[in-house]
Structures are given as C-alpha cells and as structure tokens.
Short mmCIF file of C-alpha atoms in Angstrom, two decimals:
data_model
loop_
_atom_site.label_atom_id
_atom_site.label_comp_id
_atom_site.label_asym_id
_atom_site.label_seq_id
_atom_site.Cartn_x
_atom_site.Cartn_y
_atom_site.Cartn_z
CA MET A 1112 0.10 -0.14 0.17
CA ASN A 1113 3.39 1.64 0.72
CA VAL A 1114 3.61 2.97 -2.78
CA ILE A 1115 0.43 4.65 -3.52
CA THR A 1116 0.56 6.60 -0.20
CA ASP A 1117 4.18 7.27 -0.65
CA ASN A 1118 3.26 9.20 -4.14
CA LEU A 1119 0.06 10.68 -3.66
CA ALA A 1120 1.94 13.68 -5.04
CA ALA A 1121 2.66 12.11 -8.37
CA LEU A 1122 -0.35 10.12 -8.50
CA ALA A 1123 -2.59 13.15 -7.89
CA GLY A 1124 -0.58 15.29 -10.11
CA GLY A 1125 -0.58 12.49 -13.60
CA LEU A 1126 -5.09 12.62 -12.25
CA GLY A 1127 -5.07 16.44 -13.00
CA LEU A 1128 -3.47 15.81 -16.06
CA THR A 1129 -5.46 13.33 -17.20
CA LEU A 1130 -8.20 15.57 -16.49
CA VAL A 1131 -7.27 18.96 -18.00
CA LEU A 1132 -6.16 16.70 -21.18
CA ALA A 1133 -9.52 15.49 -20.98
CA LEU A 1134 -11.43 18.37 -20.72
CA CYS A 1135 -9.71 20.84 -23.38
CA ALA A 1136 -9.86 17.55 -25.79
CA TYR A 1137 -13.63 18.03 -24.82
CA ALA A 1138 -13.80 21.43 -24.85
CA GLY A 1139 -12.14 21.89 -28.40
CA ALA A 1140 -13.98 18.37 -29.61
CA LEU A 1141 -17.65 20.33 -29.12
CA LEU A 1142 -16.68 23.45 -30.17
CA LEU A 1143 -14.59 22.13 -33.99
CA GLY A 1144 -17.51 18.74 -34.19
CA THR A 1145 -20.29 21.49 -33.90
CA LEU A 1146 -18.90 23.49 -36.64
CA ILE A 1147 -18.18 20.47 -38.58
CA ALA A 1148 -22.07 19.13 -38.26
CA VAL A 1149 -23.10 22.95 -39.22
CA CYS A 1150 -20.94 22.83 -42.32
CA ARG A 1151 -22.09 19.79 -43.17
CA VAL A 1152 -25.62 20.15 -43.27
CA SER A 1153 -25.07 23.42 -45.47
CA PRO A 1154 -26.68 24.75 -48.09
CA VAL A 1155 -22.99 24.88 -49.77
CA PRO A 1156 -21.24 21.96 -51.71
CA PRO A 1157 -17.87 22.50 -51.24
CA LEU A 1158 -18.49 23.36 -47.56
CA ARG A 1159 -20.48 19.94 -47.19
CA ALA A 1160 -17.29 17.80 -48.81
CA LEU A 1161 -15.39 19.25 -46.43
CA GLY A 1162 -17.61 18.20 -43.57
CA ALA A 1163 -17.82 15.06 -44.82
CA VAL A 1164 -13.62 14.36 -45.32
CA TRP A 1165 -13.42 15.63 -42.17
CA VAL A 1166 -15.70 13.59 -40.76
CA ASN A 1167 -14.28 10.42 -42.49
CA VAL A 1168 -10.75 11.38 -41.46
CA ALA A 1169 -10.87 12.11 -37.61
CA CYS A 1170 -13.25 8.72 -36.68
CA ASN A 1171 -11.44 6.07 -39.09
CA ILE A 1172 -7.77 7.02 -37.64
CA PRO A 1173 -6.85 5.58 -34.68
CA VAL A 1174 -5.91 8.21 -31.77
CA LEU A 1175 -2.73 6.69 -31.28
CA CYS A 1176 -2.25 6.94 -34.83
CA LEU A 1177 -3.08 10.86 -34.63
CA MET A 1178 -0.56 11.31 -31.68
CA ILE A 1179 2.46 10.45 -33.77
CA LEU A 1180 1.72 11.86 -36.55
CA PHE A 1181 1.16 15.80 -34.17
CA ALA A 1182 4.01 14.74 -31.76
CA PHE A 1183 6.44 13.17 -34.00
CA GLY A 1184 5.57 13.62 -37.67
CA LEU A 1185 4.73 16.98 -37.98
CA PRO A 1186 7.53 18.25 -36.64
CA ARG A 1187 8.98 16.86 -39.32
CA ALA A 1188 7.76 19.03 -41.62
CA GLY A 1189 8.14 22.06 -39.63
CA VAL A 1190 5.40 22.46 -37.26
CA HIS A 1191 6.21 22.04 -33.72
CA PHE A 1192 3.95 20.93 -30.85
CA SER A 1193 4.60 20.03 -27.61
CA LEU A 1194 3.93 16.77 -26.02
CA PHE A 1195 0.92 18.13 -24.61
CA GLY A 1196 -0.40 20.32 -27.22
CA ALA A 1197 -0.06 16.91 -29.23
CA ALA A 1198 -2.31 14.82 -27.49
CA VAL A 1199 -5.09 17.87 -26.97
CA GLY A 1200 -5.05 18.27 -31.05
CA ALA A 1201 -5.23 14.24 -31.84
CA LEU A 1202 -8.17 14.08 -29.42
CA VAL A 1203 -10.26 16.90 -30.49
CA LEU A 1204 -9.50 16.29 -34.17
CA SER A 1205 -10.97 12.26 -33.57
CA ALA A 1206 -13.78 13.72 -31.08
CA SER A 1207 -14.77 16.93 -33.18
CA GLY A 1208 -15.70 13.45 -35.98
CA PHE A 1209 -18.21 12.20 -33.59
CA VAL A 1210 -19.29 15.40 -31.76
CA CYS A 1211 -20.65 16.39 -35.45
CA GLU A 1212 -22.23 12.57 -36.30
CA THR A 1213 -23.98 13.16 -32.48
CA VAL A 1214 -25.16 17.16 -32.95
CA ARG A 1215 -26.34 16.08 -37.20
CA SER A 1216 -28.21 13.05 -35.78
CA GLY A 1217 -29.89 14.54 -33.07
CA ILE A 1218 -31.17 17.67 -35.98
CA ASN A 1219 -32.29 14.58 -37.50
CA SER A 1220 -33.60 13.44 -35.24
CA VAL A 1221 -36.21 15.61 -34.99
CA PRO A 1222 -39.81 14.24 -36.74
CA ARG A 1223 -40.38 16.20 -39.25
CA GLY A 1224 -43.98 16.45 -38.77
CA GLN A 1225 -42.19 18.93 -35.81
CA ILE A 1226 -40.88 20.82 -38.20
CA GLU A 1227 -43.50 21.32 -41.00
CA ALA A 1228 -46.39 22.46 -38.50
CA ALA A 1229 -43.67 24.89 -38.02
CA ARG A 1230 -43.43 26.15 -40.82
CA ALA A 1231 -46.32 25.94 -41.33
CA LEU A 1232 -47.87 28.27 -38.74
CA GLY A 1233 -45.23 30.64 -40.37
CA LEU A 1234 -42.07 30.52 -37.98
CA PRO A 1235 -39.25 32.46 -39.16
CA PHE A 1236 -36.01 30.22 -39.77
CA GLY A 1237 -34.73 31.48 -36.34
CA LEU A 1238 -37.32 30.56 -33.99
CA ILE A 1239 -37.96 27.63 -35.59
CA ILE A 1240 -33.93 26.46 -34.71
CA THR A 1241 -33.85 27.86 -31.22
CA GLN A 1242 -37.29 26.78 -30.03
CA ILE A 1243 -38.15 23.62 -32.17
CA VAL A 1244 -35.26 21.56 -33.44
CA LEU A 1245 -32.04 21.57 -30.65
CA PRO A 1246 -34.73 21.18 -27.22
CA GLN A 1247 -35.26 18.40 -29.05
CA ALA A 1248 -32.19 16.91 -30.34
CA LEU A 1249 -30.26 18.55 -27.07
CA ALA A 1250 -32.11 16.72 -24.18
CA ARG A 1251 -31.47 13.12 -26.97
CA THR A 1252 -27.86 14.28 -27.74
CA VAL A 1253 -26.89 14.49 -23.54
CA GLN A 1254 -26.65 10.42 -23.26
CA PRO A 1255 -23.76 10.02 -27.10
CA LEU A 1256 -21.56 13.81 -25.95
CA VAL A 1257 -21.42 12.25 -22.04
CA ASN A 1258 -20.45 9.45 -23.59
CA ILE A 1259 -18.51 11.50 -25.87
CA LEU A 1260 -16.61 12.99 -22.79
CA ILE A 1261 -15.90 9.69 -21.87
CA SER A 1262 -14.19 8.41 -24.18
CA CYS A 1263 -11.62 11.62 -24.32
CA LEU A 1264 -10.83 10.28 -20.63
CA ILE A 1265 -10.32 6.63 -22.23
CA GLY A 1266 -8.69 8.47 -24.51
CA SER A 1267 -5.98 10.68 -23.20
CA SER A 1268 -4.45 7.66 -21.46
CA LEU A 1269 -2.74 6.97 -24.52
CA ALA A 1270 -1.01 10.17 -24.04
CA ALA A 1271 0.48 7.89 -22.22
CA ALA A 1272 2.72 6.68 -25.58
CA ILE A 1273 3.92 9.60 -26.56
CA GLY A 1274 5.55 10.18 -22.97
CA VAL A 1275 3.57 12.84 -21.23
CA PRO A 1276 2.83 11.89 -17.73
CA GLU A 1277 -0.60 11.49 -17.42
CA LEU A 1278 -2.39 8.81 -14.63
CA THR A 1279 -1.96 5.92 -16.65
CA ASN A 1280 1.58 6.91 -17.54
CA ILE A 1281 2.08 7.65 -14.10
CA THR A 1282 1.01 3.89 -13.11
CA GLN A 1283 3.41 2.75 -15.22
CA GLN A 1284 6.42 4.03 -13.68
CA LEU A 1285 5.54 3.06 -10.58
CA ASN A 1286 4.99 -0.52 -11.02
CA LEU A 1287 8.19 -0.06 -12.69
CA ARG A 1288 10.09 0.91 -9.89
CA TYR A 1289 7.96 -0.25 -7.51
CA ALA A 1290 6.66 -3.63 -8.67
CA GLU A 1291 3.47 -4.19 -6.95
CA ALA A 1292 1.80 -4.14 -10.02
CA VAL A 1293 -1.82 -5.74 -8.11
CA VAL A 1294 -2.44 -2.15 -6.02
CA THR A 1295 -1.24 0.51 -9.19
CA PHE A 1296 -3.33 -0.88 -11.71
CA LEU A 1297 -6.39 -1.87 -9.25
CA THR A 1298 -5.80 2.41 -8.05
CA SER A 1299 -5.91 4.16 -11.46
CA GLY A 1300 -8.85 1.73 -13.13
CA LEU A 1301 -10.73 2.53 -10.02
CA THR A 1302 -9.95 5.97 -10.36
CA TYR A 1303 -11.07 5.78 -14.06
CA LEU A 1304 -13.76 4.06 -13.45
CA VAL A 1305 -15.03 6.38 -10.33
CA ILE A 1306 -14.66 9.61 -13.17
CA ALA A 1307 -16.76 7.48 -16.13
CA PHE A 1308 -19.18 7.40 -13.51
CA GLY A 1309 -18.95 10.26 -11.93
CA ALA A 1310 -20.21 11.42 -15.95
CA THR A 1311 -22.32 9.59 -16.45
CA LYS A 1312 -23.96 10.31 -13.32
CA LEU A 1313 -23.55 14.28 -14.45
CA GLY A 1314 -24.98 13.12 -18.31
CA GLY A 1315 -28.38 11.71 -16.57
CA LEU A 1316 -29.03 14.69 -14.13
CA LEU A 1317 -28.92 16.93 -16.94
CA GLU A 1318 -30.68 14.89 -19.02
CA GLN A 1319 -33.90 14.85 -16.61
CA ARG A 1320 -33.27 18.13 -16.07
CA LEU A 1321 -33.91 19.53 -19.71
CA ALA A 1322 -36.76 16.80 -20.13
CA SER A 1323 -38.26 18.70 -17.13
CA VAL A 1324 -37.59 22.36 -18.20
CA LYS A 1325 -38.44 21.53 -21.25
CA GLY A 1326 -41.17 18.98 -21.56
CA VAL A 1327 -39.43 16.78 -23.91
CA ARG A 1328 -39.14 13.22 -23.72
CA ALA A 1329 -35.55 11.93 -25.20
CA MET B 309 -32.30 2.66 -31.79
CA SER B 310 -30.04 4.73 -29.74
CA ILE B 311 -26.71 2.54 -28.52
CA ALA B 312 -24.05 3.61 -26.68
CA SER B 313 -20.63 4.04 -27.58
CA ARG B 314 -17.49 4.79 -26.66
CA LEU B 315 -15.72 6.97 -28.83
CA SER B 316 -13.61 4.66 -30.07
CA GLY B 317 -16.94 3.28 -31.19
CA PRO B 318 -18.26 2.96 -33.86
CA ALA B 319 -20.29 6.66 -35.34
CA PRO B 320 -23.85 7.55 -34.73
CA ARG B 321 -25.07 6.72 -38.15
CA ALA B 322 -27.51 9.87 -39.00
CA ALA B 323 -30.71 9.65 -40.58
CA ALA B 324 -31.08 10.04 -44.06
CA THR B 325 -33.52 13.65 -43.89
CA ASP B 326 -31.17 15.91 -43.07
CA ALA B 327 -31.40 18.92 -42.07
CA ALA B 328 -32.95 19.48 -45.77
CA LEU B 329 -35.90 20.10 -44.53
CA LEU B 330 -35.38 23.34 -42.39
CA PHE B 331 -34.78 25.79 -45.53
CA ASP B 332 -36.68 26.61 -48.71
CA ALA B 333 -35.70 25.68 -51.98
CA PRO B 334 -33.49 28.44 -52.69
CA GLY B 335 -34.74 30.64 -55.67
CA PRO B 336 -32.16 32.33 -58.74
CA ARG B 337 -31.24 35.04 -56.18
CA GLY B 338 -30.09 31.63 -53.68
CA ARG B 339 -28.63 30.28 -55.71
CA ARG B 340 -26.26 33.12 -56.95
CA ARG B 341 -25.49 33.00 -53.04
CA ILE B 342 -24.65 29.69 -52.45
CA ALA B 343 -22.52 29.39 -56.03
CA LEU B 344 -20.39 32.37 -54.85
CA ALA B 345 -19.99 31.06 -51.54
CA SER B 346 -19.13 27.93 -53.14
CA VAL B 347 -16.18 29.43 -55.07
CA VAL B 348 -14.94 31.14 -52.19
CA VAL B 349 -14.70 28.34 -50.09
CA THR B 350 -13.82 25.91 -52.91
CA ALA B 351 -10.46 28.52 -53.42
CA VAL B 352 -9.78 29.16 -50.02
CA LEU B 353 -9.47 25.57 -49.33
CA LEU B 354 -7.79 25.24 -52.20
CA GLY B 355 -5.58 27.85 -50.57
CA LEU B 356 -4.98 26.18 -47.46
CA LEU B 357 -3.81 22.51 -48.90
CA ALA B 358 -1.29 24.72 -51.24
CA ALA B 359 0.27 26.33 -47.54
CA GLY B 360 0.74 22.89 -46.27
CA ALA B 361 2.39 21.16 -49.26
CA TRP B 362 4.71 24.32 -49.38
CA GLN B 363 5.31 23.67 -45.91
CA LEU B 364 6.08 19.92 -46.79
CA TRP B 365 7.95 20.32 -49.62
CA ARG B 366 10.15 23.61 -47.87
CA ALA B 367 10.68 20.69 -45.36
CA GLY B 368 12.46 18.96 -47.44
CA GLN B 369 9.46 16.34 -47.16
CA LEU B 370 8.21 16.41 -50.29
CA GLU B 371 11.38 14.66 -51.99
CA TYR B 372 11.16 11.95 -54.40
CA PRO B 373 13.99 9.31 -52.41
CA ASN B 374 11.31 9.76 -49.59
CA TRP B 375 8.12 8.54 -51.72
CA ARG B 376 10.23 6.67 -53.98
CA TYR B 377 11.43 4.36 -51.18
CA PHE B 378 7.79 2.58 -50.61
CA LEU B 379 7.23 2.00 -53.88
CA GLY B 380 10.30 -0.54 -53.61
CA ARG B 381 9.11 -4.32 -53.41
CA SER B 382 10.30 -5.33 -50.32
CA ILE B 383 9.16 -2.66 -48.24
CA VAL B 384 5.65 -3.69 -50.51
CA THR B 385 5.56 -6.69 -49.13
CA TYR B 386 6.20 -5.12 -45.73
CA LEU B 387 4.25 -3.48 -45.59
CA ALA B 388 1.56 -6.01 -46.86
CA ARG B 389 2.55 -8.54 -44.41
CA ALA B 390 1.82 -5.57 -41.06
CA LEU B 391 -1.70 -4.91 -43.05
CA GLY B 392 -2.73 -8.54 -42.62
CA ASP B 393 -1.05 -8.82 -39.42
CA THR B 394 -3.77 -6.19 -38.56
CA LEU B 395 -6.53 -8.02 -39.60
CA LEU B 396 -5.66 -11.28 -38.17
CA VAL B 397 -5.51 -9.04 -34.80
CA THR B 398 -8.76 -8.03 -35.91
CA ALA B 399 -10.75 -11.17 -36.59
CA VAL B 400 -9.52 -12.59 -34.54
CA GLY B 401 -10.52 -10.03 -31.58
CA ALA B 402 -13.77 -9.97 -33.56
CA LEU B 403 -14.57 -13.60 -34.03
CA LEU B 404 -13.45 -14.35 -29.60
CA SER B 405 -15.60 -10.53 -28.20
CA PHE B 406 -18.46 -10.75 -30.26
CA PRO B 407 -19.72 -14.34 -28.71
CA LEU B 408 -18.86 -13.31 -25.46
CA GLY B 409 -20.31 -9.86 -25.74
CA VAL B 410 -23.47 -11.74 -26.50
CA GLY B 411 -23.06 -14.35 -24.27
CA LEU B 412 -22.38 -10.79 -21.35
CA GLY B 413 -25.41 -9.08 -22.93
CA TRP B 414 -27.11 -12.18 -21.71
CA LEU B 415 -26.41 -12.65 -18.96
CA ARG B 416 -26.59 -9.21 -17.74
CA LEU B 417 -30.17 -9.55 -18.53
CA SER B 418 -30.60 -12.45 -15.98
CA ARG B 419 -33.41 -12.95 -13.58
CA HIS B 420 -30.79 -13.67 -10.90
CA ARG B 421 -29.63 -10.23 -8.95
CA LEU B 422 -26.10 -11.42 -8.33
CA VAL B 423 -25.99 -12.45 -11.64
CA ARG B 424 -26.56 -9.21 -12.87
CA VAL B 425 -24.98 -7.66 -10.56
CA VAL B 426 -21.31 -9.44 -11.08
CA VAL B 427 -21.34 -9.45 -15.07
CA GLY B 428 -22.86 -5.54 -14.79
CA THR B 429 -20.15 -4.36 -12.76
CA TRP B 430 -17.96 -6.15 -14.69
CA ILE B 431 -18.93 -4.76 -18.43
CA ASP B 432 -19.35 -1.15 -16.85
CA ALA B 433 -15.38 -1.81 -15.72
CA MET B 434 -14.20 -2.25 -18.86
CA ARG B 435 -16.24 0.06 -20.89
CA ALA B 436 -14.49 2.92 -18.69
CA VAL B 437 -10.33 1.75 -17.94
CA PRO B 438 -8.63 2.68 -20.92
CA MET B 439 -7.22 -0.03 -22.86
CA LEU B 440 -3.91 1.01 -22.54
CA LEU B 441 -3.59 0.79 -19.13
CA LEU B 442 -4.99 -3.14 -19.25
CA ILE B 443 -2.18 -3.29 -22.12
CA TYR B 444 0.44 -2.08 -19.99
CA PHE B 445 -0.59 -4.47 -16.98
CA PHE B 446 -0.24 -7.73 -18.89
CA LEU B 447 2.84 -6.53 -20.52
CA LEU B 448 4.45 -5.10 -17.39
CA ALA B 449 2.85 -6.57 -13.54
CA VAL B 450 1.46 -9.95 -15.45
CA PRO B 451 5.42 -11.33 -16.80
CA ARG B 452 6.00 -10.87 -12.62
CA TRP B 453 4.05 -13.84 -12.14
CA GLY B 454 5.37 -16.02 -14.88
CA LEU B 455 3.03 -15.62 -17.30
CA THR B 456 4.74 -13.77 -20.32
CA LEU B 457 2.11 -13.38 -23.17
CA PRO B 458 3.55 -13.98 -26.94
CA SER B 459 2.71 -10.43 -28.23
CA PHE B 460 -0.03 -11.05 -30.21
CA TRP B 461 -2.57 -11.80 -27.40
CA MET B 462 -0.71 -9.33 -25.14
CA LEU B 463 -2.98 -6.41 -27.72
CA THR B 464 -5.37 -9.56 -28.31
CA VAL B 465 -6.87 -10.10 -25.16
CA PRO B 466 -6.83 -6.55 -23.87
CA ILE B 467 -9.27 -5.81 -26.96
CA VAL B 468 -11.62 -8.48 -26.30
CA MET B 469 -12.24 -7.21 -22.94
CA CYS B 470 -12.77 -4.44 -23.94
CA VAL B 471 -14.61 -5.05 -27.26
CA SER B 472 -16.71 -7.87 -25.62
CA ALA B 473 -18.45 -5.10 -22.68
CA THR B 474 -19.23 -2.87 -24.84
CA THR B 475 -20.88 -5.68 -27.38
CA ALA B 476 -22.14 -6.56 -24.55
CA GLU B 477 -24.65 -3.24 -23.60
CA VAL B 478 -25.02 -2.64 -27.86
CA PHE B 479 -27.12 -7.01 -27.73
CA ARG B 480 -28.49 -5.66 -24.90
CA SER B 481 -30.24 -2.37 -25.87
CA GLY B 482 -30.63 -4.72 -29.48
CA VAL B 483 -33.36 -7.02 -26.72
CA LEU B 484 -34.36 -3.69 -24.75
CA ALA B 485 -35.65 -2.04 -28.14
CA LEU B 486 -37.80 -5.24 -28.82
CA ASP B 487 -41.59 -4.75 -28.65
CA ARG B 488 -42.87 -5.98 -25.79
CA GLY B 489 -44.93 -8.03 -27.20
CA GLN B 490 -42.36 -10.27 -28.40
CA ARG B 491 -41.42 -12.24 -24.47
CA GLU B 492 -45.20 -11.69 -23.44
CA ALA B 493 -46.26 -13.57 -26.66
CA ALA B 494 -43.57 -16.38 -26.42
CA GLN B 495 -44.05 -16.67 -23.05
CA ALA B 496 -48.10 -17.06 -23.09
CA LEU B 497 -46.97 -19.99 -26.05
CA GLY B 498 -45.81 -21.27 -22.32
CA MET B 499 -41.89 -21.13 -23.60
CA GLY B 500 -39.24 -20.51 -20.49
CA GLU B 501 -36.90 -17.70 -19.94
CA GLY B 502 -34.36 -19.62 -21.97
CA LEU B 503 -36.03 -20.73 -24.60
CA THR B 504 -37.92 -17.08 -25.13
CA MET B 505 -34.30 -15.78 -25.14
CA ARG B 506 -32.78 -18.72 -28.01
CA LEU B 507 -35.89 -18.54 -30.32
CA VAL B 508 -37.67 -15.27 -30.09
CA LEU B 509 -35.29 -11.85 -28.50
CA ALA B 510 -31.91 -12.73 -29.92
CA PRO B 511 -32.11 -13.98 -33.49
CA GLN B 512 -34.32 -10.88 -33.82
CA ALA B 513 -31.83 -8.48 -31.47
CA LEU B 514 -28.96 -9.52 -33.37
CA ARG B 515 -30.41 -8.70 -36.52
CA LEU B 516 -30.62 -5.56 -35.48
CA MET B 517 -27.26 -5.39 -33.96
CA LEU B 518 -25.20 -6.34 -37.57
CA PRO B 519 -24.99 -2.72 -38.47
CA THR B 520 -23.10 -1.55 -35.20
CA LEU B 521 -21.22 -5.01 -35.15
CA ILE B 522 -19.59 -4.23 -38.31
CA THR B 523 -19.34 -0.99 -36.93
CA GLN B 524 -17.35 -2.36 -33.69
CA LEU B 525 -14.54 -3.61 -36.35
CA VAL B 526 -13.79 -0.37 -36.97
CA THR B 527 -13.16 0.57 -33.16
CA ILE B 528 -11.31 -3.08 -33.11
CA LEU B 529 -8.93 -2.35 -36.31
CA LYS B 530 -8.32 1.08 -34.70
CA ASP B 531 -7.78 -0.52 -31.32
CA THR B 532 -5.25 -2.62 -33.01
CA SER B 533 -2.82 0.36 -33.25
CA LEU B 534 -1.91 -0.20 -29.57
CA GLY B 535 0.64 -2.92 -31.44
CA TYR B 536 2.69 -0.12 -31.64
CA VAL B 537 3.24 -0.15 -27.70
CA VAL B 538 3.53 -4.22 -27.32
CA ALA B 539 5.66 -4.41 -30.39
CA TYR B 540 3.39 -6.36 -32.20
CA GLY B 541 4.29 -6.58 -35.94
CA GLU B 542 0.52 -4.56 -36.62
CA LEU B 543 0.64 -1.63 -39.25
CA MET B 544 1.43 1.16 -36.17
CA TYR B 545 4.86 -0.74 -35.02
CA SER B 546 6.14 -1.58 -38.12
CA ALA B 547 5.88 1.94 -39.60
CA ARG B 548 8.51 2.23 -36.75
CA LEU B 549 10.93 -0.07 -38.19
CA LEU B 550 10.55 0.47 -41.36
CA SER B 551 11.29 4.50 -40.36
CA ASN B 552 14.35 3.55 -38.54
CA SER B 553 15.78 0.62 -40.31
CA ALA B 554 15.82 3.54 -43.79
CA GLN B 555 17.21 6.28 -41.66
CA ALA B 556 19.82 3.46 -40.84
CA LEU B 557 20.55 1.92 -44.21
CA HIS B 558 19.93 4.88 -46.52
CA ARG B 559 20.16 7.93 -44.51
CA LEU B 560 16.67 8.83 -45.40
CA ASP B 561 13.86 10.20 -42.82
CA VAL B 562 10.90 8.26 -44.13
CA TYR B 563 9.47 8.40 -40.48
CA LEU B 564 5.99 11.26 -41.45
CA PRO B 565 5.71 9.78 -44.85
CA ALA B 566 5.64 6.15 -43.30
CA TYR B 567 2.58 7.61 -40.64
CA LEU B 568 0.99 9.19 -43.26
CA ILE B 569 0.50 5.78 -45.67
CA VAL B 570 -0.49 3.76 -42.12
CA ALA B 571 -3.52 6.98 -41.94
CA LEU B 572 -4.21 6.89 -45.03
CA LEU B 573 -4.72 2.61 -44.91
CA PHE B 574 -7.24 2.93 -42.09
CA VAL B 575 -9.25 5.86 -43.43
CA ALA B 576 -9.34 3.33 -46.53
CA ILE B 577 -10.36 -0.08 -44.84
CA ASN B 578 -12.65 1.95 -42.19
CA TRP B 579 -14.29 3.49 -44.87
CA LEU B 580 -15.00 0.41 -46.43
CA LEU B 581 -16.76 -1.41 -43.31
CA GLY B 582 -18.39 2.26 -42.51
CA ALA B 583 -19.88 1.89 -45.72
CA MET B 584 -20.73 -1.56 -45.46
CA ALA B 585 -22.55 -0.77 -42.58
CA ARG B 586 -25.22 1.51 -44.08
CA ARG B 587 -25.53 -0.88 -46.51
CA VAL B 588 -26.09 -3.77 -44.07
CA GLU B 589 -28.54 -0.95 -42.65
CA ASN B 590 -30.19 0.02 -45.22
CA HIS B 591 -30.83 -3.40 -45.96
CA THR B 592 -32.13 -4.83 -42.76
CA ARG B 593 -34.75 -1.62 -41.96
#
C-alpha cells in the first residue's frame, strides 16, 4: 500500500493532467464538432464535402496514430507541438468527428412533422431552430455527448504512449519502480472508473433536467 | 434505436432526412449566393492545401527518394504483411469478443440479481478502463507472476476484454429495444426464459445489431494500433521499424510518409467497413 501513499503527489499530478487533457479535448471537440456539423448541413456543396471528408478522416484514424503524427511527424515538416499539445490536438480532431455525427443525428432525429408544423404556422427560421429543433435535439444528444466525454477520458490515456506523464503513464512508472502491480493498476483503474461513473451520473441528471424544463422526452 | 458507444466506437449514423427540411428550395438569388460561396470556399480550401504542401516541400518532406522508398518491392511486401497482421488481430478479436459479448449481455439480462450485478459491474468496468492501462498490465505486471503472453495475445486479450463489454451493451439494448409483445407472446405460448431468449429475442436483436457489429470492427481495427506499445508487428509498429531501418541503411527520413501511409490505409479500410455497415442497415430496415 506504501506505493500509493508515498507517491500521492505524483498520482495526483497524473490525475490532474488526465483531467486537463480530457476536458481541453472535450471542449475543443464540442466547438469544432458543432462547427463541422453546421458545415455538413449547410447548402454550400464544398462545405458539405469538407464536413464529410473531415468526419471520415477523424473517425477512422486511430487516436494513437494521430498523436504520433502530431507529436513526432509534423515537427519534421517544421510544425512544432509540445507533447501535451499533440495529445490534445489528436484527441480534439478525433472526438470532433464523433461530436459532428452526434449533433447531426440529433437534429435529424427531430420528427419531420415538428418542423413542418412550425413552418406551416409561419415561424421564422431562427424560432424554429431555437424553440423547436434544438431543445428536442439537445435532450437526445446528452447521452451520446457524455459518452464522448468518457471516451476523451479513456483516450487521454494514449498520451502515455508518447510520454505525457498523465495517470496511465505514472501508473506504469510506479509499477516499474515498485513492482506492486496489483495495487498500482487497481488504484488507477478504479480512479478512471470513478470519474467515468461520475460523468455518467452527471449526464443523467442533465438529461432529466433538460427533459423536465423543456417538457420534451428524449 | 440509440446504442451507446465509446468514442473509439462506431460513429452514430445520421438518418437520411438531413436538415434540408429546414430551408426552402433556394430561389435564383439564393442560388447565386450559394454559387459564390462555393467558389470562395473552394478557393480557401485549395489555398490551405497549397500552403500545407508548400510547408512540406520547404521542410524537404516531398523529396522524391522519401516517397520512392515505399515503391520498393520489399517495402510493399513488408507493409502488406503488417496489414495482414493488423487484420489478423482484428479478425481474431472480433471472433472472440462478439460471442463473448453476446453471452455477457445475455447474463446481464438474467433473472438472478447476483449474476446481473456481477456481470454488470464487470461490463461497466471494462467500458470505463482505458485499454492502454490493460495492455500495460499484461505487458509489465503479469510477466512478474511468470506468465508472459506472446505479443499477439498481449494485444488481443485487452481488445477482447474491452470490445466484448461494448458488444454486451449493444446486445442488451438490442433486446430491450424489441417490442414487449415479443417476450409476452413467447411466454404466453409457454416458452421458458431461456427458450424465449434463444428462439425469439436473440435472433431479432442480432439482426438489429448487425450494422453496429460491423462498425465495432472499425473500433477493433483502430484498437490494434496499440500493437505499437507491445511491439506486435501491425501497421503502427511496423511503420516505426521501417523508418528506423530506412534511417540506418539509407539515411532517409521516412517517418512522416510512413505514418501518413498508415493513416491512409486505416481510413481506406474503415471507410469500406462503414459503407458496408450502411448498406446492411438500409437492407435490414
């Protein structure tokens, strides 16, 4: 047990870095993914094509491959990132594709009749979007978006493979130094579990809240 | 039907309606504006591409020998073998984790509370723990107890552990998405719990799952990239070896091209799998 108590500071640092990585990546992915989703449904064909290619590339390349390209590949082309920046960049790129698809399928999941009815009543575009489409789409995308947050969390562990000292990396180092595999791996495994569990609970609350406020059922 | 998935998991597929419903068909003025916007966007995108290419050229990454290297016959064979090993892990991973996942999902629907809780905890844990952590566990911790897996299994076992958990959830939500009448009718006919599942619920759920299973293959294929960590000769690790040997033997820096080619291979295969999933989905609906 000493291995944990003696290295509490290192573990806390690793956990902090994991959280910062995951949250930065998630925030970036939400912004970028929504932007790409707007491109994908816009009436301008090249923007649609850009969106489609983006999603295809982002969702289909392994995050580790992206991290390695950003961290060690691009510097050879004269574009330099810190290891942390490369990890965040790769996670943002990858997650943005999934956010885009989630947002888009959320918008598409609103029944046609809702939009047709709103238009038949003569509501302007802005009102249709803010009052009819988005409230229903949002309530339906909360769960998938929480899943993307959790996968940012899980994905952030890949940064260990390129040498960012986050939780997985610290765990591995401690294991090498102390040979207390069960304790070290169990501790950090449980830590990931607790964070993911917390995020899921939070998402559930948010979903209920959205559903009750707006009077929509997901 | 919404099926929860991890990020590394299948992309949620959008319905075909799209947001076209939101807009009126554009009039002549709107069409002109869209055409103008198209031209501007195309110009900007081409400009960005050109800037990227120029940056690559300036850094000497576009020089002919760097790319010619990959046309050599031994290199093509080498990459093909790496691709084969990647596909082998994917296939074995899928063949092991899909049945296991269906079994776990089945158990999670069990009538016995203890079974439900134990299996549910395992599934939730495997979905929340990073695969890399599992891989480090098998790579660094397990050998201390005298069990050193070959690198193939060091990669495949964690994949099976993670993917089977996701598959279990997909199966469970497939069963739960079925109409309640299915189960009720089966029970009214006097079928037991097991028989109902085997003859009525599971076949329908599996049919519903099929497109998701194909996109799960994409997940597994992407997960094989962790072979980089356990030194298994799949694409990612092979690219590393390749660039090392090119550096040592020919004084060529092919690191960036090697990983770009690997990334392209991943995009191509996964795109094919995604297209297949969409086809199957349209077919089953």
